[in-house]
Short mmCIF file of C-alpha atoms and ligand atoms in Angstrom, two decimals:
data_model
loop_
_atom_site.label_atom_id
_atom_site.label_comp_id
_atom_site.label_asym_id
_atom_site.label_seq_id
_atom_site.Cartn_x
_atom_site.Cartn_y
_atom_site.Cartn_z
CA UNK A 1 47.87 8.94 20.10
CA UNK A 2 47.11 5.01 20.05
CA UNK A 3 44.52 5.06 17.38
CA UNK A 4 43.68 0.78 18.06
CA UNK A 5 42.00 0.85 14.31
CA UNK A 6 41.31 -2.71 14.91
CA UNK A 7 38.45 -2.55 16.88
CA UNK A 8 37.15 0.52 16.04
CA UNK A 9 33.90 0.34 14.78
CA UNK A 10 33.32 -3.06 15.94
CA UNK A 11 33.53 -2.06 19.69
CA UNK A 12 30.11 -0.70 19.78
CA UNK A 13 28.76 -3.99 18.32
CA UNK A 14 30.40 -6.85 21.01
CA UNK A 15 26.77 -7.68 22.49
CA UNK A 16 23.25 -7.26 22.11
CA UNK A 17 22.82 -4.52 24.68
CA UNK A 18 25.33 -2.15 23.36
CA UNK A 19 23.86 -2.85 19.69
CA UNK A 20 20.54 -1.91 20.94
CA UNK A 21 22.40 1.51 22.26
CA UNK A 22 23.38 2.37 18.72
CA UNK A 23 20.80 1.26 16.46
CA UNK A 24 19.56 4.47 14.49
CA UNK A 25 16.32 2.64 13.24
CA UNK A 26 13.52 1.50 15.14
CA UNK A 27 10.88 -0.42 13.05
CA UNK A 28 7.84 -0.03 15.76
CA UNK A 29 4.04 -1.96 14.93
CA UNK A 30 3.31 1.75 15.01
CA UNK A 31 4.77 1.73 11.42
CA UNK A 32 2.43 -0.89 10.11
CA UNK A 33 -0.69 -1.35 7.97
CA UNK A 34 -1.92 -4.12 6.95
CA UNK A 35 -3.60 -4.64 3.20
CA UNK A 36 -6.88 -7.13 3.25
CA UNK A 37 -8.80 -8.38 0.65
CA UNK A 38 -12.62 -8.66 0.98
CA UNK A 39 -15.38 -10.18 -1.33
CA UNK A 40 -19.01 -10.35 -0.91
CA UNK A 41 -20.20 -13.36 1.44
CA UNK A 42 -20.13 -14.64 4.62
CA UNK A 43 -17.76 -17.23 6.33
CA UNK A 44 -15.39 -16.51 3.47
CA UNK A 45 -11.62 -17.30 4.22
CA UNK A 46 -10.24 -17.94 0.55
CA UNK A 47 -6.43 -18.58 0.74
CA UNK A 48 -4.20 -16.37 -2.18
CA UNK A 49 -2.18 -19.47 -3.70
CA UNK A 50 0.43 -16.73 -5.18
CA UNK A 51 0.47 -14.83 -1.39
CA UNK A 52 1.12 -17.88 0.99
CA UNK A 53 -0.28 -16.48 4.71
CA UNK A 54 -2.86 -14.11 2.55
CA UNK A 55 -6.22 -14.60 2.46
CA UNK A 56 -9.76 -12.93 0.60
CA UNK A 57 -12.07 -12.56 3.23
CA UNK A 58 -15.77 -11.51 3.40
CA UNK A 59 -16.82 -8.68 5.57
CA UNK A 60 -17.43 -10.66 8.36
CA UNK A 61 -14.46 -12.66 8.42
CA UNK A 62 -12.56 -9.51 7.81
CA UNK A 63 -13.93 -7.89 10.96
CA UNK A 64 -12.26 -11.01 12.87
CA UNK A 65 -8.99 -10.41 10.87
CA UNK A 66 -9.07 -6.63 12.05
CA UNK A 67 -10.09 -7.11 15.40
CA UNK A 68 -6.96 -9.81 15.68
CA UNK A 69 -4.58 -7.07 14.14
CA UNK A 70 -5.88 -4.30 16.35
CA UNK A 71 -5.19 -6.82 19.31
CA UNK A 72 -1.85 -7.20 18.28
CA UNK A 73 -1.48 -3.49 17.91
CA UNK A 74 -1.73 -3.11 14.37
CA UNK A 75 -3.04 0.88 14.40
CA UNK A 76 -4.73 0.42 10.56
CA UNK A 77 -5.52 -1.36 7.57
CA UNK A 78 -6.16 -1.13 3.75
CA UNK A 79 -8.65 -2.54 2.08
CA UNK A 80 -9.32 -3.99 -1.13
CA UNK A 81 -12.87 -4.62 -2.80
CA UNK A 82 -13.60 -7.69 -5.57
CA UNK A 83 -16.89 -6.87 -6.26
CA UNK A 84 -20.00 -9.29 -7.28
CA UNK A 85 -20.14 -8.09 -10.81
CA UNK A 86 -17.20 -6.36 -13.20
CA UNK A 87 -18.65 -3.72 -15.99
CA UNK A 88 -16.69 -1.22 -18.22
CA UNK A 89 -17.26 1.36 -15.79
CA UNK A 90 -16.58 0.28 -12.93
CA UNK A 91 -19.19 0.63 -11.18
CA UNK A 92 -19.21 -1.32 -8.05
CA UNK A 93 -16.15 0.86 -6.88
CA UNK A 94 -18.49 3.62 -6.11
CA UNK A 95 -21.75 1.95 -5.40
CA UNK A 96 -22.89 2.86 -1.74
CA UNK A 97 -23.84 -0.36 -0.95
CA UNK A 98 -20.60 -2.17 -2.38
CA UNK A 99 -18.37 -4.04 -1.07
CA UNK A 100 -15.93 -1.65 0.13
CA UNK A 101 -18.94 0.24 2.51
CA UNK A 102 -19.95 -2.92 3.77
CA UNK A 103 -16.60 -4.28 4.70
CA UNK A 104 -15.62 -0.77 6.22
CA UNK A 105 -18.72 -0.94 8.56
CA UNK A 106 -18.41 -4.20 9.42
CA UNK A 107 -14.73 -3.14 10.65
CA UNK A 108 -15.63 -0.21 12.44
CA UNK A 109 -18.42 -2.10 14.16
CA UNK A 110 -16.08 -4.67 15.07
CA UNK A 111 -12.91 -1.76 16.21
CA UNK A 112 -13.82 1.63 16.36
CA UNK A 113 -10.10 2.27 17.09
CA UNK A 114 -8.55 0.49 14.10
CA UNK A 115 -7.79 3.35 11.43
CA UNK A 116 -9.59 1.88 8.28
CA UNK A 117 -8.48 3.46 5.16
CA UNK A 118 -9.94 2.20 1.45
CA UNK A 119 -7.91 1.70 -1.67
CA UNK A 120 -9.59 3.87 -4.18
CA UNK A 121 -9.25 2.81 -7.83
CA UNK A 122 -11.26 1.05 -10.58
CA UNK A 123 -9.05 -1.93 -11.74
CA UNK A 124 -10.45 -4.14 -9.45
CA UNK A 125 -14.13 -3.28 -10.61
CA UNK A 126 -13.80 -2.99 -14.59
CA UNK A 127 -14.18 -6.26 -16.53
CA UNK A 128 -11.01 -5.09 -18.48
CA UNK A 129 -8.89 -4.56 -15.02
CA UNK A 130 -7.31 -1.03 -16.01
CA UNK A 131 -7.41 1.41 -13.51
CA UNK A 132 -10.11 4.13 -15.53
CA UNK A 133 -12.42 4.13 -17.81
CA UNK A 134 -11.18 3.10 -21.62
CA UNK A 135 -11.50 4.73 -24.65
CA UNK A 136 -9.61 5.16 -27.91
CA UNK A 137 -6.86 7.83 -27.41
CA UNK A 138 -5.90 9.75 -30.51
CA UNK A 139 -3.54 6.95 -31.84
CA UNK A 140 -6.85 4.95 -32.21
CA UNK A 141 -5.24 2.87 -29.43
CA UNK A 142 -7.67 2.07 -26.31
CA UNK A 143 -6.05 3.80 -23.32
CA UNK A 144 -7.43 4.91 -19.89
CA UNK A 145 -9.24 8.62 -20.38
CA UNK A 146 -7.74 10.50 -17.52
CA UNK A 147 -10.65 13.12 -16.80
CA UNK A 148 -13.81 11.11 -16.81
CA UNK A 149 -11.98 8.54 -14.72
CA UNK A 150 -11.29 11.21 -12.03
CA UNK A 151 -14.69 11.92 -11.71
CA UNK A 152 -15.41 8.84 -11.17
CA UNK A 153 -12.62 8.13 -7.94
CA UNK A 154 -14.50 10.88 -6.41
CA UNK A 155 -17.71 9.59 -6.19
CA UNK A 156 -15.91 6.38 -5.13
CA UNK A 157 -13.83 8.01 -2.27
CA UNK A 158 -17.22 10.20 -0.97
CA UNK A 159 -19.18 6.34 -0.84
CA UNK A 160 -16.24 4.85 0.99
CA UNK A 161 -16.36 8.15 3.43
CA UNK A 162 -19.70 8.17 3.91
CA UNK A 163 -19.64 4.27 4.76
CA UNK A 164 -16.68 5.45 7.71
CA UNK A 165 -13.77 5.11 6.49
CA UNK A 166 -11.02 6.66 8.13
CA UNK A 167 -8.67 7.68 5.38
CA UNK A 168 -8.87 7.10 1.69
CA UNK A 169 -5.99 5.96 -0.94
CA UNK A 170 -5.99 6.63 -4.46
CA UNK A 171 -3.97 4.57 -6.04
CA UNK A 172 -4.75 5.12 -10.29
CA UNK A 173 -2.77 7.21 -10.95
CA UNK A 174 -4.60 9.46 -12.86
CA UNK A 175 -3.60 13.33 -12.87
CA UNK A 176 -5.76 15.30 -10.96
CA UNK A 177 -7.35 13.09 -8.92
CA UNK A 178 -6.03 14.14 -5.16
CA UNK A 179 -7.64 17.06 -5.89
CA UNK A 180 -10.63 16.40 -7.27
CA UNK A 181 -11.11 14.19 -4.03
CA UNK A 182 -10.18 16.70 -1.91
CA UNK A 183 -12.78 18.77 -3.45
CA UNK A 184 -15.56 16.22 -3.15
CA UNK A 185 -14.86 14.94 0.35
CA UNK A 186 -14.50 19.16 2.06
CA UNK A 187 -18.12 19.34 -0.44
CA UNK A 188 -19.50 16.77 1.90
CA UNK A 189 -18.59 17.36 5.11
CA UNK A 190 -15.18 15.50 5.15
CA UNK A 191 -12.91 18.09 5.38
CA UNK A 192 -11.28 16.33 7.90
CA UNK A 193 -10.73 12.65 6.12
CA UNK A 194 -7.19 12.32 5.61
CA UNK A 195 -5.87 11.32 1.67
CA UNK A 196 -3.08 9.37 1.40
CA UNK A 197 -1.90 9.35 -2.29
CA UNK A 198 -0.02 6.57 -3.89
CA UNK A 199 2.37 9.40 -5.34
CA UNK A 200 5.21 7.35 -6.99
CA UNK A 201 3.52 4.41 -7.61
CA UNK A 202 5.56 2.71 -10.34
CA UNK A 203 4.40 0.38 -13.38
CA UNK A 204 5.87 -3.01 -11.75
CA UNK A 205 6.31 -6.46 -12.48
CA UNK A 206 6.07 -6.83 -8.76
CA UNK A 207 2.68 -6.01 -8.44
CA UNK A 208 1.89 -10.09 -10.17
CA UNK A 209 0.51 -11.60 -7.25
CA UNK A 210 -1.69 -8.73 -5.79
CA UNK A 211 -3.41 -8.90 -9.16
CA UNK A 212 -4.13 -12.69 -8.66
CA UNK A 213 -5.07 -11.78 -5.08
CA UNK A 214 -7.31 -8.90 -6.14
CA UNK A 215 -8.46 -11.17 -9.80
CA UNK A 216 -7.20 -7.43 -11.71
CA UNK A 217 -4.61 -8.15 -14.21
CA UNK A 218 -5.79 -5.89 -17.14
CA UNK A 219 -6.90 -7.64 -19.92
CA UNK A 220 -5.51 -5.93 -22.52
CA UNK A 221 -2.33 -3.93 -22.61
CA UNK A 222 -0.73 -2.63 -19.61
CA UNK A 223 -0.73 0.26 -16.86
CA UNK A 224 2.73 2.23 -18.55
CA UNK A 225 0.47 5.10 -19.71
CA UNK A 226 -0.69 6.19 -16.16
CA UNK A 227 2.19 4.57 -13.86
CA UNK A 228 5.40 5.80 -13.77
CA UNK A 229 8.79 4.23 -15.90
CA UNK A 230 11.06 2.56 -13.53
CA UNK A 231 13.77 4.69 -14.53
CA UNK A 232 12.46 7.96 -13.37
CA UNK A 233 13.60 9.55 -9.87
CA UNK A 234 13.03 13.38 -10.91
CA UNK A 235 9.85 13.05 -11.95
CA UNK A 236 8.44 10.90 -8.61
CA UNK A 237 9.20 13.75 -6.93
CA UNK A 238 7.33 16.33 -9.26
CA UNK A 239 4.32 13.40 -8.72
CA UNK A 240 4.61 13.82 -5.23
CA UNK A 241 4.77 17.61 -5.30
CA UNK A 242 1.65 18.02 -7.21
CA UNK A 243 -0.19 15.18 -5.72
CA UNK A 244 1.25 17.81 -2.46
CA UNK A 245 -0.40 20.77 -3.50
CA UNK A 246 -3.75 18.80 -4.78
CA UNK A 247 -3.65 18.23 -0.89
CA UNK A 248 -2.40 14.69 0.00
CA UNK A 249 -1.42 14.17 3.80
CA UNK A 250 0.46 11.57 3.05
CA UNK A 251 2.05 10.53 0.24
CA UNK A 252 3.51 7.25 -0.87
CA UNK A 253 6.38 5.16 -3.44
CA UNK A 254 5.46 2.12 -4.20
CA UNK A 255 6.83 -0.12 -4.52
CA UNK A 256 9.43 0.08 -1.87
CA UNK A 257 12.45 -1.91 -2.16
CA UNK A 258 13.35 -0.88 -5.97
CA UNK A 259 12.72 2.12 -5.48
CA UNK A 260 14.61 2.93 -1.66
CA UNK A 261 16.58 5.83 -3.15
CA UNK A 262 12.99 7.64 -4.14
CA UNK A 263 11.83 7.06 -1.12
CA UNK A 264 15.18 8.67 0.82
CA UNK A 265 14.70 11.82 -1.75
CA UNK A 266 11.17 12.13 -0.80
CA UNK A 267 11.91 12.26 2.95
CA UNK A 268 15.25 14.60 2.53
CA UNK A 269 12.90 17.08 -0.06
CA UNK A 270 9.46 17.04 2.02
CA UNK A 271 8.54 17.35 5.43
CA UNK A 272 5.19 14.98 5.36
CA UNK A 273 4.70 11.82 6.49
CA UNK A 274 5.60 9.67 4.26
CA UNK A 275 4.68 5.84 3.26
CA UNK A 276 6.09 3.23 1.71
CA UNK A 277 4.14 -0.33 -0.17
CA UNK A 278 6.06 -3.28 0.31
CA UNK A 279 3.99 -5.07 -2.64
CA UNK A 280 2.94 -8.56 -3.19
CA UNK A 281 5.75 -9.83 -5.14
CA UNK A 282 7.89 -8.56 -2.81
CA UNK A 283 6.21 -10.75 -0.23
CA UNK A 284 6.03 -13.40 -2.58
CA UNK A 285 9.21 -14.03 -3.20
CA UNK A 286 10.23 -13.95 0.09
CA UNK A 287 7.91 -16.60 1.28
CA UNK A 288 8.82 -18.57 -1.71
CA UNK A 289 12.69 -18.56 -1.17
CA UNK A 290 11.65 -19.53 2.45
CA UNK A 291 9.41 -22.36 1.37
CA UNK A 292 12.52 -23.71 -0.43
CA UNK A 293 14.63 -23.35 2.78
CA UNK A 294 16.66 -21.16 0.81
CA UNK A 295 15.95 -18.00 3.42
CA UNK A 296 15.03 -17.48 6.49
CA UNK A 297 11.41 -15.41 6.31
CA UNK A 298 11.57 -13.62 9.54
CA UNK A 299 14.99 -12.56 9.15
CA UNK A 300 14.55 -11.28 5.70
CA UNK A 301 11.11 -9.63 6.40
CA UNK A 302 12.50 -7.56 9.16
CA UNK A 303 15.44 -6.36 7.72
CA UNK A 304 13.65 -5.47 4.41
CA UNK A 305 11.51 -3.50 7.08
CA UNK A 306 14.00 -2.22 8.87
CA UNK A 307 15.61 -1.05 5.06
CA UNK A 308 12.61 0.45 4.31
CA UNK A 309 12.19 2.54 7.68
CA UNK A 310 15.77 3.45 7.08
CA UNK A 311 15.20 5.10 3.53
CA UNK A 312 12.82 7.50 5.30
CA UNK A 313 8.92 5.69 5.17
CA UNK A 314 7.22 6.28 8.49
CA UNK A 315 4.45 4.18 7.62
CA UNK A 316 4.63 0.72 5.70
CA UNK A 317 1.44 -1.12 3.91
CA UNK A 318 3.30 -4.51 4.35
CA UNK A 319 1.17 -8.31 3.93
CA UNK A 320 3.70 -9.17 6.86
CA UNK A 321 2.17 -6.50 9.05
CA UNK A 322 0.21 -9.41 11.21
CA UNK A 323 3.64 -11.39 11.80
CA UNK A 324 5.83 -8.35 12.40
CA UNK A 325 3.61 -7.32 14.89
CA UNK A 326 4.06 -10.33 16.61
CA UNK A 327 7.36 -10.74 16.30
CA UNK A 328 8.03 -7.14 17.20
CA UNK A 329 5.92 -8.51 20.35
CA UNK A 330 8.84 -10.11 22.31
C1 PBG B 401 -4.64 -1.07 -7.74
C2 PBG B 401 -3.50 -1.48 -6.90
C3 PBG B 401 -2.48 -2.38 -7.21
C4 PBG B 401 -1.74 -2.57 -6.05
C5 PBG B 401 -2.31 -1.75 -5.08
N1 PBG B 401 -3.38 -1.06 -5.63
C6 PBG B 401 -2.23 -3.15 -8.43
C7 PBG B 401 -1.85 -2.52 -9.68
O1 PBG B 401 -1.63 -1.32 -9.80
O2 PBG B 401 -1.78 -3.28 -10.65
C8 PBG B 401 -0.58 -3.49 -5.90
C9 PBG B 401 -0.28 -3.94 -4.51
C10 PBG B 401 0.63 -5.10 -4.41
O3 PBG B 401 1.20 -5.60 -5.40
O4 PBG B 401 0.80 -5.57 -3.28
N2 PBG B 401 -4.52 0.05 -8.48
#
């Protein structure tokens, strides 16, 4: 037998056609949604100095943005609310005539076709930027109070439903709180919004410039007693188990590129679709290496994609979601 080791593998990889033969991964547009910041206002294009290429954007501004992404093929988007006014509570997460309903029905005006989905949490509403409402724990030691917090991303999600939203996306954290908005959306006539639950979502430094972008770094403290420890694999996948059986239709790790091996353990234990958050430092320091010359963006966006696809996401919130598209165009 004349084995001819030397070219083994590399046969299959001589030319561009054959390579596009082999290649196991496809990263499609179909994969992407984009995250967009809105604020009250009109005309409002406010560039995100820490997320070069990002921008906050009032609703009508937004609808432009959406109606450019849909064009491009884009099939959905994520928003983000900064509201007028921050209180302890929260409460311009779940007013009905906040930010986040105006923005979705300016989008939906704009493209009925674009899938809209809302972040639900309350960091970017409370004047101390956690993601609940605060109280002294039993250490004496102000901390998030999981339960009246939960009540509270209900009424949030059922305002951003009511206002059209297409899908809605807890992302606090707190236990119990797929459920409870499953419970409040099928009590409303919404039995048929999707949830998609920010499962494994992990207490990161890479989260820095979304907070800038979003004006939500907590004030006090941090988020390590409601997001999860780096460290832990096992228990992201009892988080997205429960989050599961609470009765998320999608569930997510976030971020993604630390965290690839959760997200391949996810895919190889459930049978769901199954996303992935490429975060804002992860964008960030991408664009800043390139802005040094020191990498080339395009390259390293798409393979980080690419990576990401591999480790088993199907869907991927990524700020390079308008650029992929196009360059996923030709
Ligand atoms: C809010 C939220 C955060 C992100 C998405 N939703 C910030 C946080 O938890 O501090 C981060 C997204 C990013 O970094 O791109 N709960």
């Amino acid at each position: 037998m004349n084995l001819h080791l030397s070219t083994r593998l590399r046969r299959m990889r001589r030319n561009e056609t054959l390579r596009r033969m082999a290649r196991e991964t496809r990263l499609s547009v179909d994969n992407l949604i984009a995250p967009l910041f809105v604020r009250p206002g009109a005309g409002v294009r406010n560039p995100i100095a820490s997320m070069p290429g990002q921008c906050q954007f009032s609703p009508d501004t937004l609808a432009e943005e959406a109606r450019a992404l849909a064009d491009l093929g884009v099939p959905a988007v994520i928003l983000f609310g900064i509201p007028d006014r921050k209180d302890a509570e929260g409460s311009g997460a779940y007013d009905p005539d906040g930010i986040i309903p105006r923005a979705v029905a300016a989008v939906k005006a704009a493209r009925p076709d674009l899938c809209v989905i809302t972040d639900v949490c309350l960091c970017e509403y409370t004047d101390h930027g956690h993601c609940g409402v605060v109280r002294p724990n039993r250490d004496g030691v102000q901390d998030v109070d999981n339960d009246a917090t939960v009540d509270l991303l209900a009424r949030e999600a059922l305002a951003h439903a009511r206002a059209g939203a297409d899908m809605v996306a807890p992302s606090d954290m707190m236990d119990g709180r797929v459920g409870a908005i499953r419970d409040a959306l099928d009590a409303h006539g919404f039995a048929d919004l999707p949830v998609m639950a920010y499962s494994a979502k992990f207490a990161s430094a890479f989260y820095g410039p979304f907070r800038d972008a979003a004006e939500s770094p907590p004030q006090f403290g941090d988020r390590r007693s409601y997001q999860m420890d780096p460290a832990n694999a096992r228990e992201a996948l009892r988080e997205i188990a429960l989050d599961l059986d609470e009765g998320a239709d999608i569930v997510m790790v976030k971020p993604a590129l630390p965290y690839l091996d959760i997200l391949r353990a996810a895919a190889d234990t459930f049978d769901i679709p199954l996303a992935a958050y490429n975060v804002s430092g992860e964008y960030a320091m991408v664009k800043a290496a390139a802005a040094n010359g020191w990498i080339e963006e395009k390259r390293a966006a798409l393979e980080m994609l690419t990576g990401i696809r591999r480790a088993g996401a199907q869907m991927i919130l990524t700020y390079w979601a308008k650029d992929a598209a196009g360059w996923l165009r030709v």
